[in-house]
PDB file of C-alpha atoms and ligand atoms in Angstrom:
ATOM      1  CA  MET J   1      29.610 -18.129   4.597  1.00 56.00           C
ATOM      2  CA  ASN J   2      28.574 -20.587   1.887  1.00 61.00           C
ATOM      3  CA  ALA J   3      24.837 -21.002   1.861  1.00 59.00           C
ATOM      4  CA  ARG J   4      25.406 -24.997   2.075  1.00 69.00           C
ATOM      5  CA  THR J   5      27.473 -24.769   5.058  1.00 84.00           C
ATOM      6  CA  LYS J   6      25.874 -26.503   7.982  1.00 93.00           C
ATOM      7  CA  GLU J   7      25.932 -24.812  11.452  1.00 96.00           C
ATOM      8  CA  MET J   8      25.806 -26.130  14.954  1.00 97.00           C
ATOM      9  CA  GLN J   9      24.597 -24.239  18.005  1.00 98.00           C
ATOM     10  CA  VAL J  10      27.141 -23.905  20.615  1.00 98.00           C
ATOM     11  CA  SER J  11      26.366 -22.612  24.039  1.00 98.00           C
ATOM     12  CA  VAL J  12      29.408 -21.108  25.860  1.00 98.00           C
ATOM     13  CA  TRP J  13      29.747 -19.993  29.489  1.00 98.00           C
ATOM     14  CA  ARG J  14      30.274 -16.222  29.704  1.00 98.00           C
ATOM     15  CA  GLY J  15      30.973 -14.609  33.031  1.00 96.00           C
ATOM     16  CA  THR J  16      33.134 -14.214  35.916  1.00 93.00           C
ATOM     17  CA  ALA J  17      33.133 -15.511  39.636  1.00 84.00           C
ATOM     18  CA  ALA J  18      30.405 -12.992  40.070  1.00 89.00           C
ATOM     19  CA  GLY J  19      28.014 -14.774  37.971  1.00 92.00           C
ATOM     20  CA  GLY J  20      27.240 -15.353  34.286  1.00 96.00           C
ATOM     21  CA  ARG J  21      25.142 -17.097  31.647  1.00 97.00           C
ATOM     22  CA  TYR J  22      25.209 -19.397  28.610  1.00 98.00           C
ATOM     23  CA  GLU J  23      25.616 -17.493  25.353  1.00 98.00           C
ATOM     24  CA  THR J  24      24.758 -19.369  21.983  1.00 98.00           C
ATOM     25  CA  PHE J  25      26.612 -18.918  18.778  1.00 98.00           C
ATOM     26  CA  ALA J  26      26.022 -20.455  15.282  1.00 98.00           C
ATOM     27  CA  VAL J  27      29.334 -22.063  14.254  1.00 98.00           C
ATOM     28  CA  PRO J  28      30.224 -23.693  10.842  1.00 97.00           C
ATOM     29  CA  GLU J  29      30.593 -27.438  10.980  1.00 96.00           C
ATOM     30  CA  GLN J  30      33.665 -28.702   9.580  1.00 95.00           C
ATOM     31  CA  GLU J  31      34.614 -32.241   8.414  1.00 93.00           C
ATOM     32  CA  ASN J  32      37.452 -32.509  11.024  1.00 94.00           C
ATOM     33  CA  GLN J  33      36.885 -30.264  13.986  1.00 97.00           C
ATOM     34  CA  THR J  34      37.679 -30.248  17.573  1.00 98.00           C
ATOM     35  CA  ILE J  35      35.818 -28.549  20.469  1.00 98.00           C
ATOM     36  CA  LEU J  36      38.988 -26.297  20.889  1.00 98.00           C
ATOM     37  CA  ASP J  37      38.529 -25.463  17.020  1.00 98.00           C
ATOM     38  CA  VAL J  38      34.951 -24.480  17.656  1.00 98.00           C
ATOM     39  CA  VAL J  39      35.985 -22.157  20.818  1.00 98.00           C
ATOM     40  CA  THR J  40      38.765 -20.588  18.735  1.00 98.00           C
ATOM     41  CA  TRP J  41      36.343 -19.881  15.837  1.00 98.00           C
ATOM     42  CA  ILE J  42      33.982 -18.029  18.179  1.00 98.00           C
ATOM     43  CA  GLN J  43      36.771 -15.868  19.503  1.00 98.00           C
ATOM     44  CA  GLN J  44      38.142 -15.187  15.843  1.00 98.00           C
ATOM     45  CA  TYR J  45      34.905 -14.610  14.055  1.00 98.00           C
ATOM     46  CA  ALA J  46      32.005 -14.024  16.491  1.00 98.00           C
ATOM     47  CA  ASP J  47      33.387 -12.431  19.797  1.00 98.00           C
ATOM     48  CA  PRO J  48      37.137 -11.569  20.481  1.00 98.00           C
ATOM     49  CA  SER J  49      36.424 -10.991  24.149  1.00 98.00           C
ATOM     50  CA  LEU J  50      35.908 -14.997  24.682  1.00 98.00           C
ATOM     51  CA  THR J  51      38.490 -15.918  27.289  1.00 98.00           C
ATOM     52  CA  TYR J  52      39.777 -19.560  27.294  1.00 98.00           C
ATOM     53  CA  ARG J  53      43.148 -21.379  27.910  1.00 98.00           C
ATOM     54  CA  PHE J  54      44.931 -23.688  25.584  1.00 98.00           C
ATOM     55  CA  ALA J  55      48.830 -24.247  24.558  1.00 98.00           C
ATOM     56  CA  CYS J  56      49.774 -27.339  22.687  1.00 98.00           C
ATOM     57  CA  ARG J  57      46.759 -28.560  20.925  1.00 96.00           C
ATOM     58  CA  VAL J  58      48.029 -32.031  20.738  1.00 97.00           C
ATOM     59  CA  GLY J  59      47.020 -33.515  24.250  1.00 97.00           C
ATOM     60  CA  MET J  60      50.397 -32.572  25.961  1.00 97.00           C
ATOM     61  CA  CYS J  61      49.936 -29.488  28.033  1.00 97.00           C
ATOM     62  CA  GLY J  62      46.298 -30.163  29.687  1.00 96.00           C
ATOM     63  CA  SER J  63      45.620 -26.301  29.711  1.00 98.00           C
ATOM     64  CA  CYS J  64      42.648 -26.612  27.335  1.00 98.00           C
ATOM     65  CA  ALA J  65      40.380 -28.766  29.798  1.00 98.00           C
ATOM     66  CA  MET J  66      36.711 -27.621  29.944  1.00 98.00           C
ATOM     67  CA  MET J  67      33.167 -28.994  30.363  1.00 98.00           C
ATOM     68  CA  VAL J  68      31.656 -30.402  27.298  1.00 98.00           C
ATOM     69  CA  ASN J  69      27.937 -31.541  27.522  1.00 98.00           C
ATOM     70  CA  GLY J  70      28.655 -31.755  31.334  1.00 97.00           C
ATOM     71  CA  THR J  71      31.798 -33.836  30.896  1.00 98.00           C
ATOM     72  CA  PRO J  72      35.431 -32.737  31.682  1.00 98.00           C
ATOM     73  CA  ARG J  73      37.514 -33.291  28.610  1.00 98.00           C
ATOM     74  CA  TRP J  74      40.786 -31.997  26.854  1.00 98.00           C
ATOM     75  CA  THR J  75      38.966 -29.883  24.268  1.00 98.00           C
ATOM     76  CA  CYS J  76      41.859 -30.149  21.687  1.00 98.00           C
ATOM     77  CA  ARG J  77      41.525 -33.935  21.617  1.00 98.00           C
ATOM     78  CA  THR J  78      37.628 -33.962  21.720  1.00 98.00           C
ATOM     79  CA  HIS J  79      36.214 -34.189  18.065  1.00 98.00           C
ATOM     80  CA  VAL J  80      32.913 -32.423  17.858  1.00 98.00           C
ATOM     81  CA  LYS J  81      31.288 -35.411  16.127  1.00 96.00           C
ATOM     82  CA  LYS J  82      31.766 -37.471  19.061  1.00 96.00           C
ATOM     83  CA  VAL J  83      29.961 -35.019  21.399  1.00 97.00           C
ATOM     84  CA  VAL J  84      27.493 -32.886  19.303  1.00 96.00           C
ATOM     85  CA  ARG J  85      23.932 -33.867  20.107  1.00 94.00           C
ATOM     86  CA  ASN J  86      21.017 -32.737  17.829  1.00 95.00           C
ATOM     87  CA  GLY J  87      23.385 -30.056  16.243  1.00 95.00           C
ATOM     88  CA  ALA J  88      24.177 -28.502  19.537  1.00 97.00           C
ATOM     89  CA  VAL J  89      26.959 -28.552  22.078  1.00 98.00           C
ATOM     90  CA  ARG J  90      27.489 -26.801  25.528  1.00 98.00           C
ATOM     91  CA  ILE J  91      30.941 -25.825  26.702  1.00 98.00           C
ATOM     92  CA  GLY J  92      31.693 -24.459  30.158  1.00 98.00           C
ATOM     93  CA  PRO J  93      34.718 -23.751  32.576  1.00 98.00           C
ATOM     94  CA  LEU J  94      35.983 -26.861  34.470  1.00 98.00           C
ATOM     95  CA  ARG J  95      33.769 -27.949  37.306  1.00 97.00           C
ATOM     96  CA  ASN J  96      34.850 -27.507  41.011  1.00 97.00           C
ATOM     97  CA  LEU J  97      36.988 -24.616  40.318  1.00 97.00           C
ATOM     98  CA  PRO J  98      36.396 -20.859  40.489  1.00 97.00           C
ATOM     99  CA  VAL J  99      35.906 -19.145  37.150  1.00 97.00           C
ATOM    100  CA  ILE J 100      38.380 -16.403  36.092  1.00 97.00           C
ATOM    101  CA  LYS J 101      36.361 -15.345  33.141  1.00 98.00           C
ATOM    102  CA  ASP J 102      34.274 -17.250  30.507  1.00 98.00           C
ATOM    103  CA  LEU J 103      36.040 -20.797  29.941  1.00 98.00           C
ATOM    104  CA  ALA J 104      39.315 -20.018  31.969  1.00 98.00           C
ATOM    105  CA  ALA J 105      38.966 -21.673  35.431  1.00 98.00           C
ATOM    106  CA  ASP J 106      41.330 -20.566  38.145  1.00 98.00           C
ATOM    107  CA  MET J 107      43.800 -23.566  38.853  1.00 98.00           C
ATOM    108  CA  ASP J 108      45.035 -22.289  42.003  1.00 98.00           C
ATOM    109  CA  PRO J 109      42.998 -24.447  44.424  1.00 98.00           C
ATOM    110  CA  PHE J 110      43.892 -27.393  42.443  1.00 98.00           C
ATOM    111  CA  PHE J 111      47.610 -26.832  42.742  1.00 97.00           C
ATOM    112  CA  ASP J 112      47.271 -25.857  46.295  1.00 98.00           C
ATOM    113  CA  LYS J 113      46.074 -29.299  47.173  1.00 98.00           C
ATOM    114  CA  TRP J 114      49.090 -30.867  45.480  1.00 97.00           C
ATOM    115  CA  THR J 115      51.198 -28.944  48.059  1.00 97.00           C
ATOM    116  CA  ALA J 116      48.847 -29.885  50.846  1.00 98.00           C
ATOM    117  CA  ALA J 117      48.983 -33.517  49.858  1.00 98.00           C
ATOM    118  CA  GLU J 118      52.847 -33.318  49.987  1.00 98.00           C
ATOM    119  CA  GLY J 119      53.128 -34.161  46.167  1.00 96.00           C
ATOM    120  CA  ARG J 120      56.674 -33.017  45.904  1.00 96.00           C
ATOM    121  CA  HIS J 121      60.034 -34.705  46.291  1.00 95.00           C
ATOM    122  CA  HIS J 122      61.451 -35.082  49.561  1.00 97.00           C
ATOM    123  CA  PRO J 123      65.284 -35.695  48.819  1.00 94.00           C
ATOM    124  CA  GLY J 124      67.343 -38.039  50.952  1.00 93.00           C
ATOM    125  CA  ILE J 125      70.622 -37.081  49.499  1.00 93.00           C
ATOM    126  CA  SER J 126      72.375 -33.863  48.279  1.00 93.00           C
ATOM    127  CA  ARG J 127      73.859 -33.056  44.847  1.00 91.00           C
ATOM    128  CA  ALA J 128      77.233 -33.975  46.289  1.00 95.00           C
ATOM    129  CA  ASP J 129      76.341 -37.697  46.662  1.00 95.00           C
ATOM    130  CA  PRO J 130      76.344 -40.219  43.870  1.00 94.00           C
ATOM    131  CA  VAL J 131      73.278 -40.451  41.684  1.00 90.00           C
ATOM    132  CA  GLN J 132      71.224 -43.413  42.980  1.00 88.00           C
ATOM    133  CA  GLN J 133      70.684 -46.226  40.365  1.00 92.00           C
ATOM    134  CA  ILE J 134      66.957 -47.622  40.485  1.00 94.00           C
ATOM    135  CA  ALA J 135      66.287 -50.503  38.184  1.00 96.00           C
ATOM    136  CA  PRO J 136      63.344 -50.162  36.261  1.00 94.00           C
ATOM    137  CA  ASP J 137      61.709 -53.380  37.394  1.00 96.00           C
ATOM    138  CA  ASN J 138      61.973 -52.090  41.160  1.00 96.00           C
ATOM    139  CA  PRO J 139      58.420 -52.668  42.606  1.00 96.00           C
ATOM    140  CA  GLY J 140      58.222 -49.116  43.848  1.00 95.00           C
ATOM    141  CA  ARG J 141      59.499 -47.697  40.738  1.00 95.00           C
ATOM    142  CA  VAL J 142      56.820 -49.589  38.667  1.00 96.00           C
ATOM    143  CA  VAL J 143      53.916 -48.376  41.126  1.00 96.00           C
ATOM    144  CA  ALA J 144      55.374 -44.831  40.725  1.00 95.00           C
ATOM    145  CA  ASN J 145      55.453 -45.100  36.937  1.00 95.00           C
ATOM    146  CA  ALA J 146      51.988 -45.816  36.966  1.00 94.00           C
ATOM    147  CA  GLY J 147      51.013 -42.344  37.611  1.00 95.00           C
ATOM    148  CA  ILE J 148      53.979 -40.227  36.375  1.00 93.00           C
ATOM    149  CA  GLU J 149      52.302 -39.240  33.251  1.00 95.00           C
ATOM    150  CA  CYS J 150      49.759 -36.970  34.902  1.00 97.00           C
ATOM    151  CA  ILE J 151      49.938 -33.349  33.232  1.00 97.00           C
ATOM    152  CA  ASN J 152      47.756 -31.612  35.810  1.00 97.00           C
ATOM    153  CA  CYS J 153      45.006 -31.008  33.434  1.00 98.00           C
ATOM    154  CA  GLY J 154      42.210 -31.087  36.307  1.00 98.00           C
ATOM    155  CA  VAL J 155      39.751 -33.091  34.333  1.00 98.00           C
ATOM    156  CA  CYS J 156      39.653 -35.702  37.116  1.00 98.00           C
ATOM    157  CA  TYR J 157      39.223 -33.011  39.673  1.00 98.00           C
ATOM    158  CA  ALA J 158      36.370 -31.677  37.844  1.00 98.00           C
ATOM    159  CA  ALA J 159      34.726 -35.151  37.340  1.00 98.00           C
ATOM    160  CA  CYS J 160      34.713 -35.774  41.148  1.00 98.00           C
ATOM    161  CA  ASP J 161      31.717 -35.487  43.055  1.00 98.00           C
ATOM    162  CA  THR J 162      33.367 -35.760  46.230  1.00 98.00           C
ATOM    163  CA  VAL J 163      35.143 -32.602  45.609  1.00 98.00           C
ATOM    164  CA  ALA J 164      31.948 -30.925  44.497  1.00 97.00           C
ATOM    165  CA  GLY J 165      30.546 -31.742  48.016  1.00 97.00           C
ATOM    166  CA  ASN J 166      33.477 -31.182  49.993  1.00 96.00           C
ATOM    167  CA  PRO J 167      35.805 -28.329  48.957  1.00 93.00           C
ATOM    168  CA  ASP J 168      38.411 -29.212  51.257  1.00 96.00           C
ATOM    169  CA  TYR J 169      38.984 -32.738  49.763  1.00 98.00           C
ATOM    170  CA  LEU J 170      42.384 -33.072  48.045  1.00 98.00           C
ATOM    171  CA  GLY J 171      40.998 -34.506  45.077  1.00 98.00           C
ATOM    172  CA  PRO J 172      42.381 -37.461  42.656  1.00 98.00           C
ATOM    173  CA  ALA J 173      45.188 -35.710  41.057  1.00 98.00           C
ATOM    174  CA  ALA J 174      46.934 -34.569  44.207  1.00 98.00           C
ATOM    175  CA  LEU J 175      46.388 -37.966  45.881  1.00 98.00           C
ATOM    176  CA  GLN J 176      47.715 -39.697  43.002  1.00 98.00           C
ATOM    177  CA  ARG J 177      50.749 -37.750  43.053  1.00 98.00           C
ATOM    178  CA  ALA J 178      51.049 -38.292  46.907  1.00 98.00           C
ATOM    179  CA  TRP J 179      50.912 -42.099  45.990  1.00 98.00           C
ATOM    180  CA  THR J 180      53.738 -41.800  43.334  1.00 98.00           C
ATOM    181  CA  VAL J 181      55.944 -39.938  45.675  1.00 98.00           C
ATOM    182  CA  LEU J 182      55.170 -42.508  48.602  1.00 98.00           C
ATOM    183  CA  ASN J 183      56.246 -45.190  46.158  1.00 97.00           C
ATOM    184  CA  ASP J 184      59.215 -43.456  44.682  1.00 96.00           C
ATOM    185  CA  VAL J 185      62.363 -45.240  46.255  1.00 95.00           C
ATOM    186  CA  LYS J 186      64.350 -41.926  46.126  1.00 94.00           C
ATOM    187  CA  ASP J 187      61.793 -40.212  48.248  1.00 96.00           C
ATOM    188  CA  THR J 188      62.203 -40.138  52.140  1.00 96.00           C
ATOM    189  CA  GLY J 189      59.064 -38.382  52.816  1.00 96.00           C
ATOM    190  CA  GLY J 190      56.829 -41.459  53.516  1.00 96.00           C
ATOM    191  CA  GLN J 191      55.255 -40.564  56.882  1.00 95.00           C
ATOM    192  CA  THR J 192      54.900 -36.875  55.956  1.00 97.00           C
ATOM    193  CA  VAL J 193      53.058 -38.050  52.991  1.00 98.00           C
ATOM    194  CA  LEU J 194      50.850 -40.269  54.878  1.00 97.00           C
ATOM    195  CA  ASP J 195      50.126 -37.753  57.457  1.00 96.00           C
ATOM    196  CA  ALA J 196      49.135 -35.242  54.745  1.00 97.00           C
ATOM    197  CA  VAL J 197      46.638 -37.782  53.124  1.00 98.00           C
ATOM    198  CA  SER J 198      45.004 -38.920  56.155  1.00 95.00           C
ATOM    199  CA  GLY J 199      43.619 -35.614  57.603  1.00 90.00           C
ATOM    200  CA  THR J 200      40.054 -34.428  57.131  1.00 93.00           C
ATOM    201  CA  GLY J 201      40.209 -33.645  53.507  1.00 97.00           C
ATOM    202  CA  GLY J 202      42.347 -36.779  52.830  1.00 98.00           C
ATOM    203  CA  CYS J 203      42.027 -40.077  50.930  1.00 98.00           C
ATOM    204  CA  HIS J 204      39.464 -41.727  53.132  1.00 98.00           C
ATOM    205  CA  ASN J 205      36.823 -39.255  52.055  1.00 98.00           C
ATOM    206  CA  CYS J 206      36.972 -41.072  48.476  1.00 98.00           C
ATOM    207  CA  HIS J 207      33.723 -42.891  47.651  1.00 97.00           C
ATOM    208  CA  SER J 208      35.657 -45.111  45.090  1.00 97.00           C
ATOM    209  CA  ILE J 209      33.018 -44.663  42.256  1.00 95.00           C
ATOM    210  CA  GLY J 210      35.875 -43.883  39.983  1.00 98.00           C
ATOM    211  CA  SER J 211      34.824 -40.939  37.727  1.00 98.00           C
ATOM    212  CA  CYS J 212      38.218 -39.782  37.979  1.00 98.00           C
ATOM    213  CA  THR J 213      39.671 -42.870  36.372  1.00 98.00           C
ATOM    214  CA  THR J 214      36.823 -42.903  33.696  1.00 98.00           C
ATOM    215  CA  CYS J 215      37.544 -39.529  32.764  1.00 98.00           C
ATOM    216  CA  CYS J 216      41.282 -39.419  32.729  1.00 98.00           C
ATOM    217  CA  PRO J 217      42.271 -38.600  29.051  1.00 97.00           C
ATOM    218  CA  ASN J 218      45.809 -40.085  29.817  1.00 97.00           C
ATOM    219  CA  GLU J 219      44.181 -43.279  31.130  1.00 97.00           C
ATOM    220  CA  LEU J 220      45.635 -43.147  34.477  1.00 98.00           C
ATOM    221  CA  ASP J 221      44.060 -44.616  37.431  1.00 98.00           C
ATOM    222  CA  PRO J 222      43.630 -42.252  40.323  1.00 98.00           C
ATOM    223  CA  LEU J 223      41.156 -44.638  42.028  1.00 98.00           C
ATOM    224  CA  ALA J 224      43.697 -47.203  42.441  1.00 98.00           C
ATOM    225  CA  ALA J 225      46.260 -44.957  43.725  1.00 98.00           C
ATOM    226  CA  ILE J 226      43.701 -43.552  46.414  1.00 98.00           C
ATOM    227  CA  ALA J 227      43.010 -47.318  47.214  1.00 98.00           C
ATOM    228  CA  GLY J 228      46.805 -47.675  47.896  1.00 98.00           C
ATOM    229  CA  LEU J 229      47.003 -44.598  50.018  1.00 98.00           C
ATOM    230  CA  LYS J 230      43.858 -45.821  51.990  1.00 98.00           C
ATOM    231  CA  ARG J 231      45.814 -49.136  52.697  1.00 97.00           C
ATOM    232  CA  GLU J 232      49.001 -47.729  53.426  1.00 96.00           C
ATOM    233  CA  THR J 233      47.424 -44.921  55.985  1.00 96.00           C
ATOM    234  CA  THR J 234      45.390 -47.636  57.441  1.00 95.00           C
ATOM    235  CA  ARG J 235      48.467 -50.059  58.061  1.00 95.00           C
ATOM    236  CA  ALA J 236      50.486 -46.936  59.471  1.00 93.00           C
ATOM    237  CA  TYR J 237      47.553 -46.219  61.746  1.00 91.00           C
ATOM    238  CA  LEU J 238      47.463 -49.883  63.043  1.00 92.00           C
ATOM    239  CA  ARG J 239      51.012 -49.984  63.398  1.00 89.00           C
ATOM    240  CA  GLY J 240      50.705 -47.240  65.849  1.00 81.00           C
ATOM    241  CA  ARG J 241      52.578 -44.598  63.895  1.00 55.00           C
ATOM    242  CA  ARG J 242      49.828 -42.189  63.928  1.00 49.00           C
ATOM    243  CA  ASP J 243      47.713 -40.993  66.799  1.00 54.00           C
ATOM    244  CA  ALA J 244      44.459 -42.119  67.248  1.00 49.00           C
TER     245      ALA J 244
HETATM  246  S1  SF4 K 301      45.318 -37.748  36.725  1.00 80.35           S
HETATM  247 FE1  SF4 K 301      44.530 -37.668  34.408  1.00 80.35          FE
HETATM  248  S2  SF4 K 301      42.909 -36.359  34.437  1.00 80.35           S
HETATM  249 FE2  SF4 K 301      43.878 -36.181  36.465  1.00 80.35          FE
HETATM  250  S3  SF4 K 301      45.143 -34.344  36.369  1.00 80.35           S
HETATM  251 FE3  SF4 K 301      46.457 -35.942  35.854  1.00 80.35          FE
HETATM  252  S4  SF4 K 301      46.224 -36.386  33.520  1.00 80.35           S
HETATM  253 FE4  SF4 K 301      44.559 -34.980  34.144  1.00 80.35          FE
HETATM  254  S1  SF4 K 302      36.771 -42.374  43.089  1.00 80.35           S
HETATM  255 FE1  SF4 K 302      37.281 -40.926  44.555  1.00 80.35          FE
HETATM  256  S2  SF4 K 302      38.903 -39.418  43.753  1.00 80.35           S
HETATM  257 FE2  SF4 K 302      37.867 -40.618  41.920  1.00 80.35          FE
HETATM  258  S3  SF4 K 302      36.113 -39.287  41.349  1.00 80.35           S
HETATM  259 FE3  SF4 K 302      35.284 -40.766  42.883  1.00 80.35          FE
HETATM  260  S4  SF4 K 302      35.274 -39.714  44.812  1.00 80.35           S
HETATM  261 FE4  SF4 K 302      36.570 -38.596  43.547  1.00 80.35          FE
HETATM  262  S1  FES K 303      45.958 -27.575  24.417  1.00 80.35           S
HETATM  263 FE1  FES K 303      47.536 -29.023  25.433  1.00 80.35          FE
HETATM  264  S2  FES K 303      46.161 -30.584  25.976  1.00 80.35           S
HETATM  265 FE2  FES K 303      44.910 -29.292  24.920  1.00 80.35          FE
END
């Protein structure tokens, strides 16, 4: 290494579900460098056993999400200069999820909650029927479009203090998908979705502080989606469509 190359101190979580600790590496600073570049440098030049996850490197797949100085981020789109503090940075696995190893979180509970929230299409026609034509300015389509760009990265889920305090809470991403499905005019599962999101882990647990919306790298608004679910579940209840 060039004697004039500056280094930063990078603390990286090492361990499994059974426990672990932060380990510090001296990593050369570069003019343009992302947190994912830093993690990759450690794995390639300091410790090949470091485990982490990434794929696209351009903010499309969502697989590189980690905690950076305590905030969930896409590491491939986080420049070191924006987060380094006093020559140091701390990188950990996504909060609110079990750790598989090192920086790789187990996403199963996250996706299980999408299923529990009925965040899937409930078709009303078969492939033998004509394709439904939905105008782009259809009000339901417009609302559904607002959340359609979610790439399941888990950043909002890691940012959510309600998930941290209540592991049964479905969380912002699953609830946002439920809201998208509820407003999709091609979907016929309306009451099924409302039932799924009004249970003990449902939308009414949300404290509406909005860390999910603040942290979403895709600039989506799970907080607004959850507010919509709260409104619609309450309306359904008042209409007597749910048991007290
Ligand atoms: S809402 Fe945003 S932060 Fe949450 S999973 Fe989707 S893309 Fe990621
Ligand atoms: S607004 Fe609701 S879903 Fe979003 S982070 Fe806060 S409690 Fe979680
Ligand atoms: S590697 Fe795909 S979003 Fe970062």
